[in-house]
Every structure is written in structure tokens, then in C-alpha cells.
Amino acid sequence: MTIKENLALPVGTTLDRFIMRKQEDFPFATGELSQLLRDIALAAKIVNRAINHAGLTDIGGAYGKQNVQGEDQQKLDVVANIRFIRALRNGGEVCAIISEEEEEIIQTGNQKGRYIVAIDPLDGSSNIDVNVSIGTIFSIYRRVSEMGGDGTLADCFQKGTEQVAAGYIIYGSSTMLVYTTGNGVNGFTYETSLGEFFLSHPNITIPAKGEIYSVNEGGYNHFPEGVKKYVELCRVRNYSARYIGSLVADFHRNLLKGGIYLYPNTQKSPLGKLRLLYECNALAFLVEQAGGKASDGMRRILDIEPFELHQRCPFYIGSTEMVEEVESLLVAREVRERTPVA
Ligand code: AHG
Ligand code: MN
Ligand code: MN
């Protein structure tokens, strides 16, 4: 091992420097992924500013339109979507983008771009108007189509295992960017007066077990039996229930403290609510890199074959032992429910 490899970058390193130093670990890297990560960080700063001003300007509140999934779009959803798309288009490394807020694949016109980005530009949008933490989630894939043409659906329908980088921004009591390129998870805190992200949470690892469960318990009566049983166990064990209603914020807390986030399927939503390509895959990649686990109850999230841009899936993510316990309850119950009584 060389001295350089042996040196961990210290807390306080700027994001730009960190990205540059990590790139040096790959002798054949072209720098395009590094630039792409910097484009995302720039858009994050712009969106952060818009969010901070939300209470002062006429930017809060409903936009009066619905997105492709029939949900009300907030003005900030639209602002964030525009800002990230613009930054990625201007950067030139991305040939196509898919966004939770857009029905179809977005061609950037950069046909020589090597990468595809999937993005949830504003996660937790019901919390915008009440000054509660919200976020952005992104996944980056290498294109599989020929360079020199538009991005294709085949580029977008890659399994989560094919992500080359993923991360989120949390606009919370402070703003943070947390990302992985498949070599651990690092978190950077935004210093507003300097306009820089600084390394604050190096090599994040999630405890194998925690005492926090995050689920919208209002839906309890409609949960699968295995999930009901798990929630009962959490209550018996006196675990803390913590549910913000912004996936990024709930995930971030559980990542740092240990815990589990559950969004099960129900009769009304047989595939759950969360989107595989914009939400689940990125967080699944991060949690695995931090030593945790993400499942749809039966399968590893990262192994699911996408077939639709806005595909949903049940989502259980967090500390490994906790996710495994849910899986075992779901499997046992499923099998029992399917076995005919003699
Ligand atoms: P989005 O704002 O991107 O549509 O995502 C909202 C998601 C997620 O952030 C959150 O955990 C979940 O919806 C909350 O759903 P419930 O209101 O059904 O609990
Ligand atoms: Mn979301
Ligand atoms: Mn969203």
C-alpha cells in the first residue's frame, strides 16, 4: 500500500478536493464522473438557497399541477427539477436523465455523455410548507447504449447493482450531501457563508442493529401480516417510533443511529409507494456500502430488474439484523398464508 492510499482524508476536506483525490485512486479515470458529482453539488447549493427562501418568497405552496403519478407538485418540486436538469445538461457528462417529476426520459443533447442520472429532485415535498427536512436523491449509471446517440430505455432499466455512484442531499437543520462511488459512504456538511461542502462524516457505517423504527403507522391495518407482526415486536421492545415523512431524512437518521425504515405494500398500493429508480436503488446502494441492507421483503433491492420508469416497490431498509427480521417474518407468514389448511 502506498502512503497516499494509506492516508484517509481529514474531516474538513472540501468536497471538490475529496472528489479530486478519490479520482486519483483510479489511474484511467477521465474525470467525467468527478465533474458530474460537482455538477450535482452545484445544483444542490442553488436548490438549498431556494428552499431557505421558501418562506420569504411566493415559492411555497402547491403549483396547481399534478406530476405523472397524480400527485400534487409543489413549486419547489418544479424548481428543483429544473435546477438539477439544467446543471446536468450544462455539465455535458450525462446523455439522458430520468426524473420522478417527468413522464419520459429527458435527452440532454450531450450524445457523447457517458452517464445516465436518475433523480428525485425534491423528496418529502409534503413537508416543504411546514419547514421540515426535505431532500434530493440521485443515482448515476454508465450508459450501455452506443456513445454518439441519445440515451435509451435500456440505459435506464439497469439494475441497482450497476450504479457507479449514488447519494442524497438533505436540506435539514444543516444541509448535507452524502454519497458513495462504491467505496464506502462519506457525508459533507454545507457551510453557507463559504458556499462549500466540507467532509464532516467520513466512512459512515450503520450499526447492525438499532432501536428506531420508521413507518407510517396510520396504515397499520392495511400492512401485510409480517409487517404488522414486526411493528408489534418493535412496540413490545419499546423501540422509538420516528417518522418524518421525508424518506431522505428518515433514512439519514437511521443510517447514523441504527434503525429501520419500512414502506410496505398495501391493498390500495400493491407495490407500495416508493419508486425503485428514483428513491430505492440509490439508498439501497448507500446502505449496503455502509454495512446495512435493503429489501422489498423477498429480494435484495439492487437485484430487481426495472421494467418501468416509475416502477414502485415495497421498501425495507436500514440495519441488517432489523431488515432480516422483517424478511423472515414476511417469508414465514407468506408461506403460512399460502399453505392450504387440511
Ligand atoms: P416525494 O415527496 O418525492 O413524492 O416522496 C414522498 C415519499 C417519501 O419521501 C416519504 O417517506 C413518503 O413519501 C411518505 O409517504 P406517506 O405520507 O404515505 O407516509
Ligand atoms: Mn421522494
Ligand atoms: Mn419527489
CSV table of C-alpha atoms and ligand atoms in Angstrom, one decimal:
chain,number,residue,atom,x,y,z
A,1,MET,CA,0.0,0.0,0.0
A,2,THR,CA,1.4,3.4,-0.9
A,3,ILE,CA,1.5,6.3,1.5
A,4,LYS,CA,-1.2,8.0,-0.5
A,5,GLU,CA,-3.6,5.1,-0.2
A,6,ASN,CA,-3.0,4.9,3.5
A,7,LEU,CA,-3.9,8.5,4.2
A,8,ALA,CA,-7.6,9.0,5.0
A,9,LEU,CA,-8.8,12.5,4.0
A,10,PRO,CA,-9.3,14.5,7.1
A,11,VAL,CA,-12.6,16.0,8.3
A,12,GLY,CA,-12.8,19.5,6.9
A,13,THR,CA,-11.6,18.5,3.4
A,14,THR,CA,-13.7,20.3,0.8
A,15,LEU,CA,-16.0,18.2,-1.4
A,16,ASP,CA,-14.1,19.3,-4.5
A,17,ARG,CA,-10.8,18.2,-3.1
A,18,PHE,CA,-12.2,15.0,-1.8
A,19,ILE,CA,-13.7,14.1,-5.3
A,20,MET,CA,-10.4,15.0,-6.9
A,21,ARG,CA,-8.3,12.9,-4.5
A,22,LYS,CA,-10.6,9.9,-4.9
A,23,GLN,CA,-10.3,10.2,-8.7
A,24,GLU,CA,-6.5,9.8,-8.4
A,25,ASP,CA,-7.1,6.3,-7.0
A,26,PHE,CA,-8.3,5.3,-10.5
A,27,PRO,CA,-5.4,5.8,-12.9
A,28,PHE,CA,-7.6,5.6,-16.0
A,29,ALA,CA,-10.4,7.8,-14.8
A,30,THR,CA,-11.3,10.5,-17.2
A,31,GLY,CA,-12.6,13.0,-14.6
A,32,GLU,CA,-16.1,13.0,-16.1
A,33,LEU,CA,-17.7,11.3,-13.1
A,34,SER,CA,-15.9,13.7,-10.8
A,35,GLN,CA,-17.3,16.6,-12.8
A,36,LEU,CA,-20.7,15.1,-12.7
A,37,LEU,CA,-20.6,14.9,-8.9
A,38,ARG,CA,-19.6,18.5,-8.8
A,39,ASP,CA,-22.5,19.5,-11.1
A,40,ILE,CA,-24.9,17.8,-8.7
A,41,ALA,CA,-23.3,19.7,-5.7
A,42,LEU,CA,-23.7,23.0,-7.6
A,43,ALA,CA,-27.4,22.3,-8.2
A,44,ALA,CA,-27.7,21.3,-4.6
A,45,LYS,CA,-26.4,24.7,-3.5
A,46,ILE,CA,-28.9,26.5,-5.8
A,47,VAL,CA,-31.8,24.4,-4.6
A,48,ASN,CA,-30.7,24.9,-1.0
A,49,ARG,CA,-30.9,28.6,-1.5
A,50,ALA,CA,-34.4,28.3,-3.0
A,51,ILE,CA,-35.5,26.2,0.0
A,52,ASN,CA,-34.1,28.6,2.5
A,53,HIS,CA,-36.1,31.4,0.9
A,54,ALA,CA,-39.2,29.4,0.6
A,55,GLY,CA,-41.0,31.1,3.5
A,56,LEU,CA,-40.0,34.6,2.3
A,57,THR,CA,-40.9,34.4,-1.4
A,58,ASP,CA,-44.0,33.2,-3.0
A,59,ILE,CA,-42.4,29.9,-3.7
A,60,GLY,CA,-44.1,27.7,-1.1
A,61,GLY,CA,-47.4,26.1,-1.7
A,62,ALA,CA,-49.0,24.0,-4.4
A,63,TYR,CA,-48.1,24.6,-8.0
A,64,GLY,CA,-51.6,23.7,-9.2
A,65,LYS,CA,-50.5,20.8,-11.3
A,66,GLN,CA,-50.0,17.1,-10.7
A,67,ASN,CA,-47.0,15.1,-11.7
A,68,VAL,CA,-47.2,11.9,-13.8
A,69,GLN,CA,-48.1,9.8,-10.8
A,70,GLY,CA,-51.2,12.0,-10.0
A,71,GLU,CA,-49.5,13.7,-7.0
A,72,ASP,CA,-49.7,17.5,-6.4
A,73,GLN,CA,-46.5,19.1,-7.5
A,74,GLN,CA,-45.1,21.8,-5.2
A,75,LYS,CA,-43.4,24.9,-6.7
A,76,LEU,CA,-40.2,23.7,-5.1
A,77,ASP,CA,-40.6,20.3,-6.8
A,78,VAL,CA,-40.6,22.1,-10.1
A,79,VAL,CA,-37.8,24.5,-9.2
A,80,ALA,CA,-35.6,21.6,-8.0
A,81,ASN,CA,-36.4,19.5,-11.1
A,82,ILE,CA,-35.4,22.4,-13.4
A,83,ARG,CA,-32.2,23.2,-11.5
A,84,PHE,CA,-30.9,19.7,-11.5
A,85,ILE,CA,-31.7,19.1,-15.1
A,86,ARG,CA,-30.1,22.3,-16.1
A,87,ALA,CA,-26.9,21.6,-14.2
A,88,LEU,CA,-26.7,18.1,-15.6
A,89,ARG,CA,-27.4,19.3,-19.1
A,90,ASN,CA,-24.8,22.1,-18.9
A,91,GLY,CA,-22.2,19.8,-17.4
A,92,GLY,CA,-22.1,17.6,-20.5
A,93,GLU,CA,-21.3,14.3,-18.9
A,94,VAL,CA,-24.9,13.0,-18.9
A,95,CYS,CA,-26.6,11.8,-22.1
A,96,ALA,CA,-30.0,11.3,-20.5
A,97,ILE,CA,-31.9,11.9,-17.3
A,98,ILE,CA,-34.9,10.3,-15.7
A,99,SER,CA,-36.7,12.3,-13.0
A,100,GLU,CA,-39.6,11.5,-10.7
A,101,GLU,CA,-41.2,14.7,-12.0
A,102,GLU,CA,-41.0,13.8,-15.7
A,103,GLU,CA,-43.0,11.2,-17.6
A,104,GLU,CA,-40.4,10.4,-20.2
A,105,ILE,CA,-36.7,10.1,-20.4
A,106,ILE,CA,-35.1,13.5,-20.9
A,107,GLN,CA,-32.4,13.8,-23.6
A,108,THR,CA,-29.8,16.3,-22.7
A,109,GLY,CA,-28.4,16.6,-26.2
A,110,ASN,CA,-25.0,15.6,-24.9
A,111,GLN,CA,-24.8,12.5,-27.0
A,112,LYS,CA,-21.2,11.9,-26.1
A,113,GLY,CA,-22.1,11.8,-22.4
A,114,ARG,CA,-21.2,8.5,-20.8
A,115,TYR,CA,-23.6,8.6,-17.9
A,116,ILE,CA,-27.3,8.4,-17.1
A,117,VAL,CA,-28.8,10.0,-14.0
A,118,ALA,CA,-32.0,9.0,-12.2
A,119,ILE,CA,-33.2,11.7,-9.7
A,120,ASP,CA,-35.9,12.5,-7.2
A,121,PRO,CA,-35.3,16.3,-7.2
A,122,LEU,CA,-37.3,17.0,-4.2
A,123,ASP,CA,-38.1,14.3,-1.7
A,124,GLY,CA,-40.6,14.8,1.1
A,125,SER,CA,-42.5,17.6,-0.8
A,126,SER,CA,-45.4,17.5,1.6
A,127,ASN,CA,-43.0,18.9,4.2
A,128,ILE,CA,-41.9,22.0,2.3
A,129,ASP,CA,-44.6,24.3,3.6
A,130,VAL,CA,-44.1,23.3,7.2
A,131,ASN,CA,-40.4,23.9,7.5
A,132,VAL,CA,-39.4,20.2,7.9
A,133,SER,CA,-36.4,18.5,6.4
A,134,ILE,CA,-36.6,17.5,2.7
A,135,GLY,CA,-34.1,16.1,0.3
A,136,THR,CA,-32.8,15.1,-3.2
A,137,ILE,CA,-31.9,11.6,-4.2
A,138,PHE,CA,-29.7,10.6,-7.2
A,139,SER,CA,-28.3,7.5,-8.9
A,140,ILE,CA,-25.6,7.5,-11.6
A,141,TYR,CA,-25.2,4.7,-14.2
A,142,ARG,CA,-22.8,4.3,-17.1
A,143,ARG,CA,-24.8,4.1,-20.3
A,144,VAL,CA,-25.0,0.8,-22.1
A,145,SER,CA,-26.0,2.2,-25.5
A,146,GLU,CA,-23.5,3.3,-28.1
A,147,MET,CA,-21.9,6.6,-27.5
A,148,GLY,CA,-22.9,9.3,-30.0
A,149,GLY,CA,-26.6,8.8,-29.9
A,150,ASP,CA,-29.5,9.5,-27.5
A,151,GLY,CA,-29.8,7.8,-24.2
A,152,THR,CA,-32.2,4.8,-24.3
A,153,LEU,CA,-34.6,3.0,-22.0
A,154,ALA,CA,-32.1,0.1,-21.8
A,155,ASP,CA,-29.7,2.6,-20.3
A,156,CYS,CA,-32.3,3.5,-17.6
A,157,PHE,CA,-33.5,-0.1,-16.9
A,158,GLN,CA,-30.3,-1.2,-15.3
A,159,LYS,CA,-30.3,-3.0,-12.0
A,160,GLY,CA,-29.2,-1.1,-8.9
A,161,THR,CA,-26.1,-3.2,-8.8
A,162,GLU,CA,-24.9,-1.3,-11.9
A,163,GLN,CA,-24.9,2.1,-10.2
A,164,VAL,CA,-21.5,3.8,-10.3
A,165,ALA,CA,-22.4,6.4,-7.7
A,166,ALA,CA,-25.4,7.4,-5.7
A,167,GLY,CA,-26.3,9.9,-3.0
A,168,TYR,CA,-28.6,12.3,-1.4
A,169,ILE,CA,-28.8,15.8,-0.2
A,170,ILE,CA,-30.6,16.5,3.0
A,171,TYR,CA,-31.9,20.1,3.5
A,172,GLY,CA,-32.2,19.9,7.2
A,173,SER,CA,-31.1,21.8,10.3
A,174,SER,CA,-27.9,21.9,8.2
A,175,THR,CA,-27.6,20.8,4.6
A,176,MET,CA,-25.6,17.7,3.9
A,177,LEU,CA,-24.5,15.8,0.8
A,178,VAL,CA,-23.9,12.1,1.4
A,179,TYR,CA,-22.6,9.9,-1.5
A,180,THR,CA,-20.9,6.7,-2.4
A,181,THR,CA,-18.9,5.6,-5.5
A,182,GLY,CA,-18.9,2.0,-4.2
A,183,ASN,CA,-16.0,2.5,-1.9
A,184,GLY,CA,-17.7,3.5,1.4
A,185,VAL,CA,-20.1,6.3,2.3
A,186,ASN,CA,-19.0,9.9,3.1
A,187,GLY,CA,-21.0,12.9,4.3
A,188,PHE,CA,-20.3,16.5,3.7
A,189,THR,CA,-21.9,19.5,5.5
A,190,TYR,CA,-22.6,22.7,3.7
A,191,GLU,CA,-21.1,25.9,5.1
A,192,THR,CA,-23.4,28.6,3.8
A,193,SER,CA,-21.2,31.6,4.3
A,194,LEU,CA,-18.4,29.9,2.3
A,195,GLY,CA,-20.6,28.2,-0.2
A,196,GLU,CA,-18.7,24.9,0.3
A,197,PHE,CA,-19.4,21.4,1.4
A,198,PHE,CA,-16.9,20.1,3.9
A,199,LEU,CA,-16.2,16.4,4.9
A,200,SER,CA,-17.9,16.0,8.2
A,201,HIS,CA,-18.9,12.3,8.3
A,202,PRO,CA,-16.1,10.2,6.9
A,203,ASN,CA,-16.7,6.5,6.3
A,204,ILE,CA,-20.2,6.3,7.6
A,205,THR,CA,-21.3,2.8,8.9
A,206,ILE,CA,-24.7,1.8,10.1
A,207,PRO,CA,-25.0,-0.2,13.3
A,208,ALA,CA,-26.0,-3.8,12.7
A,209,LYS,CA,-29.0,-3.3,14.9
A,210,GLY,CA,-30.8,-0.3,16.2
A,211,GLU,CA,-33.8,0.7,18.3
A,212,ILE,CA,-35.7,3.0,15.9
A,213,TYR,CA,-38.4,2.0,13.5
A,214,SER,CA,-39.8,4.4,10.9
A,215,VAL,CA,-43.1,3.6,9.3
A,216,ASN,CA,-46.4,5.5,8.7
A,217,GLU,CA,-48.3,3.6,11.3
A,218,GLY,CA,-51.5,5.2,10.2
A,219,GLY,CA,-51.6,2.5,7.5
A,220,TYR,CA,-51.1,-0.4,10.1
A,221,ASN,CA,-54.5,-2.1,9.4
A,222,HIS,CA,-53.5,-2.5,5.7
A,223,PHE,CA,-50.0,-3.8,6.2
A,224,PRO,CA,-49.0,-7.3,5.3
A,225,GLU,CA,-49.3,-9.7,8.3
A,226,GLY,CA,-45.5,-10.0,8.6
A,227,VAL,CA,-45.1,-6.2,8.8
A,228,LYS,CA,-47.8,-6.0,11.5
A,229,LYS,CA,-46.0,-8.6,13.5
A,230,TYR,CA,-42.7,-6.7,13.2
A,231,VAL,CA,-44.3,-3.4,14.3
A,232,GLU,CA,-45.9,-5.2,17.3
A,233,LEU,CA,-42.4,-6.6,18.2
A,234,CYS,CA,-41.0,-3.0,18.0
A,235,ARG,CA,-43.7,-1.8,20.4
A,236,VAL,CA,-43.1,-4.7,22.8
A,237,ARG,CA,-39.4,-4.0,22.8
A,238,ASN,CA,-40.1,-0.3,23.5
A,239,TYR,CA,-38.3,0.9,20.4
A,240,SER,CA,-38.6,4.5,19.4
A,241,ALA,CA,-41.0,5.3,16.6
A,242,ARG,CA,-39.6,8.1,14.4
A,243,TYR,CA,-41.3,9.1,11.1
A,244,ILE,CA,-40.7,12.4,9.4
A,245,GLY,CA,-42.4,11.6,6.2
A,246,SER,CA,-39.4,12.6,4.1
A,247,LEU,CA,-37.6,9.4,3.1
A,248,VAL,CA,-34.2,11.1,2.9
A,249,ALA,CA,-34.5,12.5,6.5
A,250,ASP,CA,-35.8,9.2,8.0
A,251,PHE,CA,-33.1,7.3,6.2
A,252,HIS,CA,-30.3,9.7,7.2
A,253,ARG,CA,-31.2,9.4,10.9
A,254,ASN,CA,-31.4,5.7,10.8
A,255,LEU,CA,-28.1,5.5,8.9
A,256,LEU,CA,-26.3,7.4,11.6
A,257,LYS,CA,-28.1,5.9,14.6
A,258,GLY,CA,-29.2,2.4,13.5
A,259,GLY,CA,-32.8,1.6,12.7
A,260,ILE,CA,-35.2,0.5,10.0
A,261,TYR,CA,-37.5,2.3,7.6
A,262,LEU,CA,-40.5,0.4,6.3
A,263,TYR,CA,-42.8,1.3,3.4
A,264,PRO,CA,-44.8,-1.8,2.8
A,265,ASN,CA,-47.3,-2.7,0.1
A,266,THR,CA,-50.9,-2.4,1.0
A,267,GLN,CA,-54.1,-3.5,-0.7
A,268,LYS,CA,-54.6,0.0,-2.1
A,269,SER,CA,-50.9,0.2,-3.2
A,270,PRO,CA,-50.0,-3.4,-4.0
A,271,LEU,CA,-46.4,-2.3,-4.9
A,272,GLY,CA,-46.0,0.2,-2.1
A,273,LYS,CA,-45.4,3.9,-2.8
A,274,LEU,CA,-41.7,4.4,-3.3
A,275,ARG,CA,-40.0,4.4,-6.7
A,276,LEU,CA,-37.3,1.9,-7.5
A,277,LEU,CA,-35.3,4.1,-9.8
A,278,TYR,CA,-35.5,7.5,-8.1
A,279,GLU,CA,-35.6,6.5,-4.4
A,280,CYS,CA,-34.9,2.9,-3.5
A,281,ASN,CA,-31.9,2.0,-5.6
A,282,ALA,CA,-29.8,5.0,-4.5
A,283,LEU,CA,-30.5,4.5,-0.8
A,284,ALA,CA,-30.0,0.7,-1.2
A,285,PHE,CA,-26.6,1.2,-2.7
A,286,LEU,CA,-25.7,3.7,0.1
A,287,VAL,CA,-26.9,1.4,2.9
A,288,GLU,CA,-25.1,-1.6,1.6
A,289,GLN,CA,-21.9,0.5,1.4
A,290,ALA,CA,-22.4,1.4,5.0
A,291,GLY,CA,-22.9,-2.2,6.0
A,292,GLY,CA,-26.7,-2.3,6.1
A,293,LYS,CA,-29.4,-3.9,4.0
A,294,ALA,CA,-32.3,-3.0,1.7
A,295,SER,CA,-35.0,-5.4,0.6
A,296,ASP,CA,-38.5,-5.5,-0.9
A,297,GLY,CA,-39.4,-8.1,1.7
A,298,MET,CA,-38.2,-11.0,-0.6
A,299,ARG,CA,-35.4,-9.7,-2.7
A,300,ARG,CA,-32.4,-7.5,-2.5
A,301,ILE,CA,-33.5,-4.1,-3.9
A,302,LEU,CA,-30.3,-3.8,-6.0
A,303,ASP,CA,-31.1,-7.1,-7.8
A,304,ILE,CA,-34.6,-6.1,-9.0
A,305,GLU,CA,-34.9,-5.8,-12.8
A,306,PRO,CA,-36.6,-2.5,-13.7
A,307,PHE,CA,-39.2,-2.6,-16.5
A,308,GLU,CA,-40.9,0.8,-16.0
A,309,LEU,CA,-39.5,4.3,-15.4
A,310,HIS,CA,-41.9,5.0,-12.5
A,311,GLN,CA,-41.9,1.4,-11.1
A,312,ARG,CA,-42.7,1.2,-7.3
A,313,CYS,CA,-41.7,-1.4,-4.8
A,314,PRO,CA,-42.2,-2.2,-1.1
A,315,PHE,CA,-39.1,-1.0,0.8
A,316,TYR,CA,-37.4,-2.2,4.0
A,317,ILE,CA,-34.1,-0.5,4.6
A,318,GLY,CA,-31.6,0.0,7.4
A,319,SER,CA,-29.7,-2.0,10.0
A,320,THR,CA,-29.0,-5.5,8.7
A,321,GLU,CA,-30.4,-7.5,11.6
A,322,MET,CA,-33.6,-5.5,11.6
A,323,VAL,CA,-34.2,-5.8,7.8
A,324,GLU,CA,-33.5,-9.6,8.1
A,325,GLU,CA,-36.1,-9.9,10.8
A,326,VAL,CA,-38.8,-8.3,8.7
A,327,GLU,CA,-37.8,-10.5,5.8
A,328,SER,CA,-38.1,-13.7,7.9
A,329,LEU,CA,-41.5,-12.6,9.3
A,330,LEU,CA,-42.7,-11.8,5.8
A,331,VAL,CA,-41.5,-15.1,4.4
A,332,ALA,CA,-42.8,-17.2,7.2
A,333,ARG,CA,-46.2,-15.5,7.1
A,334,GLU,CA,-46.4,-15.6,3.3
A,335,VAL,CA,-45.7,-19.3,3.3
A,336,ARG,CA,-48.2,-20.0,6.0
A,337,GLU,CA,-50.9,-17.9,4.3
A,338,ARG,CA,-50.4,-19.7,1.0
A,339,THR,CA,-50.5,-23.2,2.5
A,340,PRO,CA,-54.0,-24.6,2.3
A,341,VAL,CA,-55.5,-25.8,5.6
A,342,ALA,CA,-56.1,-29.6,5.6
B,1,AHG,P1,-41.9,12.6,-2.8
B,1,AHG,O1,-42.1,13.9,-2.0
B,1,AHG,O2,-40.6,12.6,-3.6
B,1,AHG,O3,-43.1,12.3,-3.6
B,1,AHG,O4,-41.7,11.4,-1.7
B,1,AHG,C1,-42.5,11.3,-0.7
B,1,AHG,C2,-42.3,9.9,-0.1
B,1,AHG,C3,-41.1,9.8,0.9
B,1,AHG,O5,-40.3,10.9,1.0
B,1,AHG,C4,-41.8,9.6,2.2
B,1,AHG,O6,-41.1,8.8,3.1
B,1,AHG,C5,-43.1,9.1,1.9
B,1,AHG,O7,-43.5,9.5,0.6
B,1,AHG,C6,-44.2,9.5,2.8
B,1,AHG,O8,-45.4,8.8,2.5
B,1,AHG,P2,-46.7,8.8,3.5
B,1,AHG,O9,-47.2,10.2,3.5
B,1,AHG,O10,-47.6,7.8,2.8
B,1,AHG,O11,-46.2,8.3,4.8
B,2,MN,MN,-39.4,11.0,-2.9
B,3,MN,MN,-40.1,14.0,-5.1
